[in-house]
Coordinates of C-alpha atoms in Angstrom, one line a residue:
M1 CA 3.7 -37.6 -32.3
K2 CA 5.9 -34.9 -33.5
I3 CA 5.2 -31.2 -34.2
E4 CA 6.1 -30.5 -37.8
N5 CA 6.2 -26.8 -37.9
K6 CA 9.8 -25.9 -37.0
F7 CA 9.0 -22.5 -35.4
L8 CA 6.2 -23.9 -33.3
R9 CA 8.3 -27.1 -32.4
N10 CA 11.1 -25.0 -31.3
Y11 CA 8.9 -22.8 -29.2
V12 CA 7.0 -25.6 -27.5
Y13 CA 10.3 -27.5 -26.7
R14 CA 11.8 -24.3 -25.3
I15 CA 8.9 -23.8 -23.0
L16 CA 9.0 -27.5 -22.0
K17 CA 12.7 -27.3 -21.3
L18 CA 12.0 -24.3 -18.9
L19 CA 9.3 -26.3 -17.2
F20 CA 11.7 -29.2 -16.7
L21 CA 14.2 -26.8 -15.3
T22 CA 11.6 -25.7 -12.6
N23 CA 11.0 -29.4 -11.8
V24 CA 14.6 -29.9 -11.3
I25 CA 14.7 -26.9 -8.9
C26 CA 11.6 -28.3 -7.3
I27 CA 13.6 -31.3 -6.2
L28 CA 14.6 -29.1 -3.2
L29 CA 11.0 -29.2 -2.1
F30 CA 11.5 -33.1 -1.8
W31 CA 13.5 -32.7 1.3
K32 CA 10.8 -30.3 2.8
S33 CA 7.7 -32.5 2.0
F34 CA 7.4 -35.3 -0.3
Y35 CA 3.7 -34.7 -1.0
V36 CA 4.3 -31.1 -1.9
W37 CA 7.0 -32.1 -4.3
L38 CA 4.9 -34.8 -5.8
G39 CA 1.9 -32.6 -6.2
F40 CA 3.9 -30.0 -8.0
L41 CA 5.7 -32.6 -10.1
L42 CA 2.4 -34.4 -11.2
G43 CA 0.7 -31.1 -11.8
S44 CA 3.5 -29.8 -14.0
V45 CA 3.5 -33.0 -16.0
A46 CA -0.2 -32.7 -16.5
G47 CA 0.0 -29.1 -17.5
S48 CA 2.8 -29.7 -19.9
L49 CA 1.0 -32.6 -21.5
N50 CA -2.1 -30.2 -21.8
F51 CA 0.3 -27.6 -23.4
Y52 CA 1.8 -30.0 -25.8
F53 CA -1.5 -31.3 -27.1
Q54 CA -2.7 -27.7 -27.4
A55 CA 0.3 -27.0 -29.6
K56 CA -0.3 -30.2 -31.6
G57 CA -3.9 -29.2 -32.2
T58 CA -3.1 -25.7 -33.2
E59 CA -0.6 -27.1 -35.8
K60 CA -3.5 -29.1 -37.4
D61 CA -5.9 -26.2 -37.4
I62 CA -3.8 -24.1 -39.7
E63 CA -4.7 -26.4 -42.7
F64 CA -8.6 -26.0 -42.1
T65 CA -11.1 -23.5 -43.2
P66 CA -12.0 -21.0 -40.6
K67 CA -15.2 -22.6 -39.9
Q68 CA -13.6 -26.1 -39.5
A69 CA -10.8 -24.7 -37.4
K70 CA -13.1 -23.0 -35.1
L71 CA -15.0 -26.4 -34.4
N72 CA -11.8 -28.3 -34.0
V73 CA -10.4 -25.6 -31.6
F74 CA -13.6 -25.9 -29.7
K75 CA -13.5 -29.7 -29.6
N76 CA -9.8 -29.9 -28.8
F77 CA -10.2 -27.3 -26.0
Y78 CA -12.9 -29.1 -24.1
M79 CA -11.5 -32.5 -24.6
R80 CA -8.0 -31.6 -23.3
Y81 CA -9.5 -29.9 -20.2
L82 CA -11.9 -32.6 -19.5
I83 CA -8.9 -35.1 -19.5
L84 CA -7.0 -32.8 -17.4
F85 CA -9.9 -32.5 -14.9
V86 CA -10.3 -36.3 -14.7
V87 CA -6.5 -36.9 -14.3
L88 CA -6.3 -34.3 -11.5
I89 CA -9.3 -35.9 -9.7
L90 CA -7.8 -39.3 -10.0
I91 CA -4.4 -37.9 -8.6
V92 CA -6.2 -36.2 -5.6
K93 CA -8.2 -39.4 -5.0
L94 CA -5.5 -41.9 -5.4
I95 CA -2.2 -40.1 -3.9
P96 CA -2.3 -38.0 -0.9
V97 CA -0.6 -34.9 -2.7
N98 CA -0.8 -31.4 -1.6
L99 CA -3.7 -29.9 -3.5
I100 CA -2.2 -26.3 -3.7
S101 CA 1.1 -27.6 -5.1
L102 CA -0.8 -29.7 -7.6
L103 CA -2.6 -26.7 -8.9
V104 CA 0.5 -24.5 -8.9
G105 CA 2.2 -27.3 -11.0
V106 CA -0.8 -27.3 -13.5
V107 CA -0.5 -23.5 -13.9
S108 CA 3.4 -23.5 -13.9
V109 CA 3.2 -23.8 -17.8
Q110 CA 1.2 -20.6 -18.0
I111 CA 3.5 -18.9 -15.7
I112 CA 6.4 -19.8 -17.7
L113 CA 4.6 -18.7 -21.0
L114 CA 3.9 -15.4 -19.5
A115 CA 7.4 -14.8 -18.1
H116 CA 8.9 -15.9 -21.4
G117 CA 6.6 -13.6 -23.4
L118 CA 7.5 -10.7 -21.1
I119 CA 11.2 -11.3 -21.3
S120 CA 11.1 -11.7 -25.0
G121 CA 9.1 -8.5 -25.5
Y122 CA 11.4 -6.6 -23.1
R123 CA 14.6 -7.8 -25.1
K124 CA 13.0 -6.7 -28.4
K125 CA 12.2 -3.3 -27.0
I126 CA 15.6 -2.8 -25.7
L127 CA 17.2 -3.9 -29.2
H128 CA 14.9 -1.6 -31.0
D129 CA 15.3 1.5 -28.8

């Protein structure tokens, strides 16, 4: 499965690369506590897959009529988060990971998106001023 829109694909892969870099840095936590590191790693993988499938669904919604797109977004949103919830429950039940690091790993994609947006907006403001 590949994202076809070049701009969207570049943006999604840039965010996923930044997330991968945070996981590389997170290896330092491995020496501190294996279960904290594992929780963050599994959470960030689950969050990044959720983000990727969100982008994939968004790309398909462009071709639909507004009513069809709204319905598809609704279905896509709830299916992705239902699957994410089930995966997180399975991780917590089967692997003794740190719950807080797991949740931080899941929201790390949103943190990276927010930071990337703020930095990009700040750069544009500096260039235009």
